[in-house]
Coordinates of C-alpha atoms in Angstrom, one line a residue:
P1 CA 0.0 0.0 0.0
D2 CA 1.0 3.6 -0.5
W3 CA 1.0 4.6 3.2
S4 CA 2.0 7.9 4.5
Q5 CA 4.9 7.9 7.0
D6 CA 2.4 8.3 9.9
E7 CA 0.3 5.4 8.7
F8 CA 3.4 3.2 8.3
N9 CA 4.7 4.3 11.7
R10 CA 1.4 3.3 13.3
V11 CA 1.4 -0.2 11.7
I12 CA 5.0 -0.8 12.9
E13 CA 4.1 0.6 16.3
I14 CA 1.2 -1.9 16.7
A15 CA 3.2 -4.9 15.4
D16 CA 6.0 -4.1 17.8
K17 CA 3.6 -3.6 20.7
L18 CA 2.3 -7.1 20.0
K19 CA 6.0 -8.3 20.3
L20 CA 6.0 -9.2 16.6
Q21 CA 9.2 -9.1 14.6
C22 CA 8.8 -6.7 11.7
L23 CA 10.3 -7.6 8.3
T24 CA 9.9 -4.8 5.9
H25 CA 11.0 -4.7 2.3
N26 CA 12.7 -1.5 1.2
T27 CA 14.9 -0.1 -1.5
G28 CA 17.1 2.9 -1.8
D29 CA 18.5 5.1 1.0
A30 CA 15.2 7.0 1.5
G31 CA 13.2 3.7 1.7
A32 CA 15.6 2.3 4.2
R33 CA 15.5 5.5 6.3
R34 CA 11.7 5.4 6.4
V35 CA 11.8 1.8 7.8
I36 CA 14.6 2.6 10.3
N37 CA 12.7 5.7 11.5
A38 CA 9.6 3.6 12.1
Y39 CA 11.4 0.8 13.9
E40 CA 13.3 3.3 16.1
R41 CA 10.1 5.1 16.9
A42 CA 8.2 1.9 17.8
L43 CA 11.0 0.6 20.1
N44 CA 11.2 4.0 21.8
M45 CA 7.5 4.1 22.3
N46 CA 7.0 0.4 23.3
G47 CA 10.3 -0.1 25.1
M48 CA 13.5 -1.6 24.0
R49 CA 13.6 -5.4 23.5
D50 CA 15.3 -8.0 21.4
A51 CA 12.9 -7.3 18.5
R52 CA 15.4 -8.1 15.7
H53 CA 13.4 -6.0 13.2
V54 CA 14.6 -6.7 9.7
L55 CA 15.2 -4.5 6.7
E56 CA 14.6 -6.9 3.8
H57 CA 16.5 -6.2 0.5
I58 CA 18.3 -3.3 2.0
E59 CA 20.8 -2.4 -0.7
I60 CA 22.1 1.1 -0.2
P61 CA 21.5 2.4 3.4
A62 CA 22.9 5.8 4.1
W63 CA 26.0 5.5 6.3
E64 CA 24.6 8.0 8.9
D65 CA 21.8 5.5 9.6
W66 CA 24.1 2.6 10.4
P67 CA 24.6 3.5 14.1
R68 CA 20.8 3.6 14.7
M69 CA 20.5 0.2 13.0
A70 CA 23.1 -1.2 15.4
K71 CA 21.7 0.6 18.5
Y72 CA 18.2 -0.8 18.0
G73 CA 19.4 -4.3 16.9
M74 CA 18.0 -4.1 13.4
I75 CA 19.1 -6.7 10.9
A76 CA 20.2 -6.0 7.3
S77 CA 18.8 -8.9 5.3
M78 CA 20.7 -8.8 2.0
Q79 CA 20.9 -10.9 -1.2
P80 CA 24.3 -10.8 -2.7
Q81 CA 23.1 -12.1 -6.1
H82 CA 21.3 -8.7 -6.5
F83 CA 24.8 -7.1 -6.3
Y84 CA 25.4 -8.2 -9.9
G85 CA 23.1 -5.5 -11.1
D86 CA 22.4 -4.4 -14.6
E87 CA 22.5 -1.4 -16.9
T88 CA 19.4 0.1 -15.3
C89 CA 20.9 -0.1 -11.8
E90 CA 24.2 1.4 -13.0
K91 CA 22.4 4.3 -14.8
N92 CA 20.0 5.1 -11.9
L93 CA 22.5 5.0 -9.1
G94 CA 25.6 6.2 -10.9
F95 CA 29.2 5.2 -10.3
E96 CA 29.7 7.2 -7.1
R97 CA 26.6 5.9 -5.3
L98 CA 27.5 2.3 -6.4
Q99 CA 30.5 2.5 -4.1
G100 CA 28.0 2.3 -1.2
W101 CA 25.9 -0.4 -2.9
M102 CA 25.4 -3.4 -0.5
P103 CA 28.0 -2.2 2.1
W104 CA 28.4 -5.7 3.8
K105 CA 31.7 -5.1 5.5
S106 CA 30.9 -1.6 6.7
L107 CA 27.6 -2.5 8.1
E108 CA 29.1 -5.3 10.1
Q109 CA 31.9 -3.1 11.3
A110 CA 29.3 -0.6 12.4
G111 CA 27.7 -3.3 14.6
V112 CA 24.8 -4.2 12.3
R113 CA 23.9 -7.9 12.0
V114 CA 24.0 -8.9 8.3
S115 CA 22.1 -12.0 7.1
F116 CA 22.3 -13.3 3.6
G117 CA 19.6 -15.1 1.6
T118 CA 19.1 -16.1 -2.0
D119 CA 15.7 -14.4 -2.7
W120 CA 14.8 -17.5 -4.6
A121 CA 12.0 -15.9 -6.6
T122 CA 14.2 -13.5 -8.5
G123 CA 17.6 -15.1 -8.8
P124 CA 19.6 -18.3 -8.7
I125 CA 18.7 -20.3 -5.6
N126 CA 22.2 -21.7 -5.3
P127 CA 23.9 -19.8 -2.4
A128 CA 27.3 -20.5 -3.9
Y129 CA 26.6 -17.9 -6.6
G130 CA 25.8 -15.2 -4.0
L131 CA 28.8 -16.3 -1.9
L132 CA 31.1 -15.7 -4.9
L133 CA 29.5 -12.3 -5.6
A134 CA 29.9 -11.3 -1.9
A135 CA 33.6 -12.3 -2.0
L136 CA 34.5 -10.9 -5.5
R137 CA 32.0 -8.1 -5.8
V138 CA 31.9 -8.6 -9.6
N139 CA 29.1 -6.7 -11.4
F140 CA 27.3 -7.5 -14.7
R141 CA 30.1 -6.0 -16.7
G142 CA 32.6 -8.3 -15.1
D143 CA 34.2 -5.4 -13.2
H144 CA 35.1 -5.3 -9.5
N145 CA 34.8 -1.5 -9.2
W146 CA 31.6 -1.1 -7.2
G147 CA 32.8 -0.7 -3.6
P148 CA 35.5 -3.3 -3.7
D149 CA 36.4 -2.6 -0.1
E150 CA 32.9 -4.0 0.9
A151 CA 33.8 -7.6 -0.2
V152 CA 33.6 -10.2 2.5
D153 CA 35.8 -13.3 2.8
I154 CA 34.3 -16.7 2.2
E155 CA 34.1 -17.6 5.9
T156 CA 32.2 -14.4 6.7
G157 CA 29.9 -14.9 3.8
I158 CA 29.1 -18.5 5.0
R159 CA 28.4 -17.1 8.5
H160 CA 26.0 -14.5 7.1
W161 CA 24.2 -17.4 5.3
T162 CA 24.1 -19.7 8.3
A163 CA 24.6 -18.4 11.9
D164 CA 23.5 -14.8 11.1
S165 CA 20.4 -16.0 9.2
A166 CA 19.5 -18.3 12.0
Y167 CA 19.8 -15.4 14.4
N168 CA 17.5 -13.4 12.1
L169 CA 14.9 -16.1 12.5
F170 CA 15.3 -16.3 16.3
M171 CA 16.5 -19.9 15.7
E172 CA 20.2 -19.6 16.7
N173 CA 19.7 -22.3 19.3
E174 CA 18.4 -24.8 16.8
I175 CA 20.2 -24.2 13.5
G176 CA 22.9 -22.1 11.9
T177 CA 26.0 -23.8 13.4
L178 CA 27.3 -27.3 13.7
E179 CA 26.9 -28.1 17.4
V180 CA 25.7 -30.9 19.5
G181 CA 21.9 -30.5 20.1
K182 CA 21.3 -28.5 16.9
Y183 CA 19.7 -29.8 13.7
A184 CA 22.3 -31.1 11.3
D185 CA 21.0 -29.2 8.3
L186 CA 23.9 -29.7 5.8
V187 CA 24.1 -29.2 2.1

């Protein structure tokens, strides 16, 4: 729906008051800020808790919003296969803004939990493809010049797909790592 910020804030406030985890799709820095503002407002109104509100598909959050995401325990749910981009993405964002496209490493360094997923409906479901894109940051042109410092090593990428995604689901005690007592979900 095309809600005003006040209407959106109210929906998030009600969901948070009911102790529900909010998972909100967003795109662009303005979209991310709108969601961050609503989550922050709801947690301030209803009281801080381990809400783990999620920003789904967050791709280009403004760096000045990262500390708030960390402070309020928001999760950046990201799909590395979207990093590959296309001509439209390149044209609309421009080279300078693409340096902040999917800032995986910087978000984590700012204290934001990052979880990876495949977004199976719009891209290859094989996480190995996204893992390679996260490590290499190669774009549709075969270049590595869109924020190369944001690449994550393979071990970190695997953690984002496993332990961090389990945390995102409030399931870190059941899945996400290989430990006695957890489900042995192996691929």
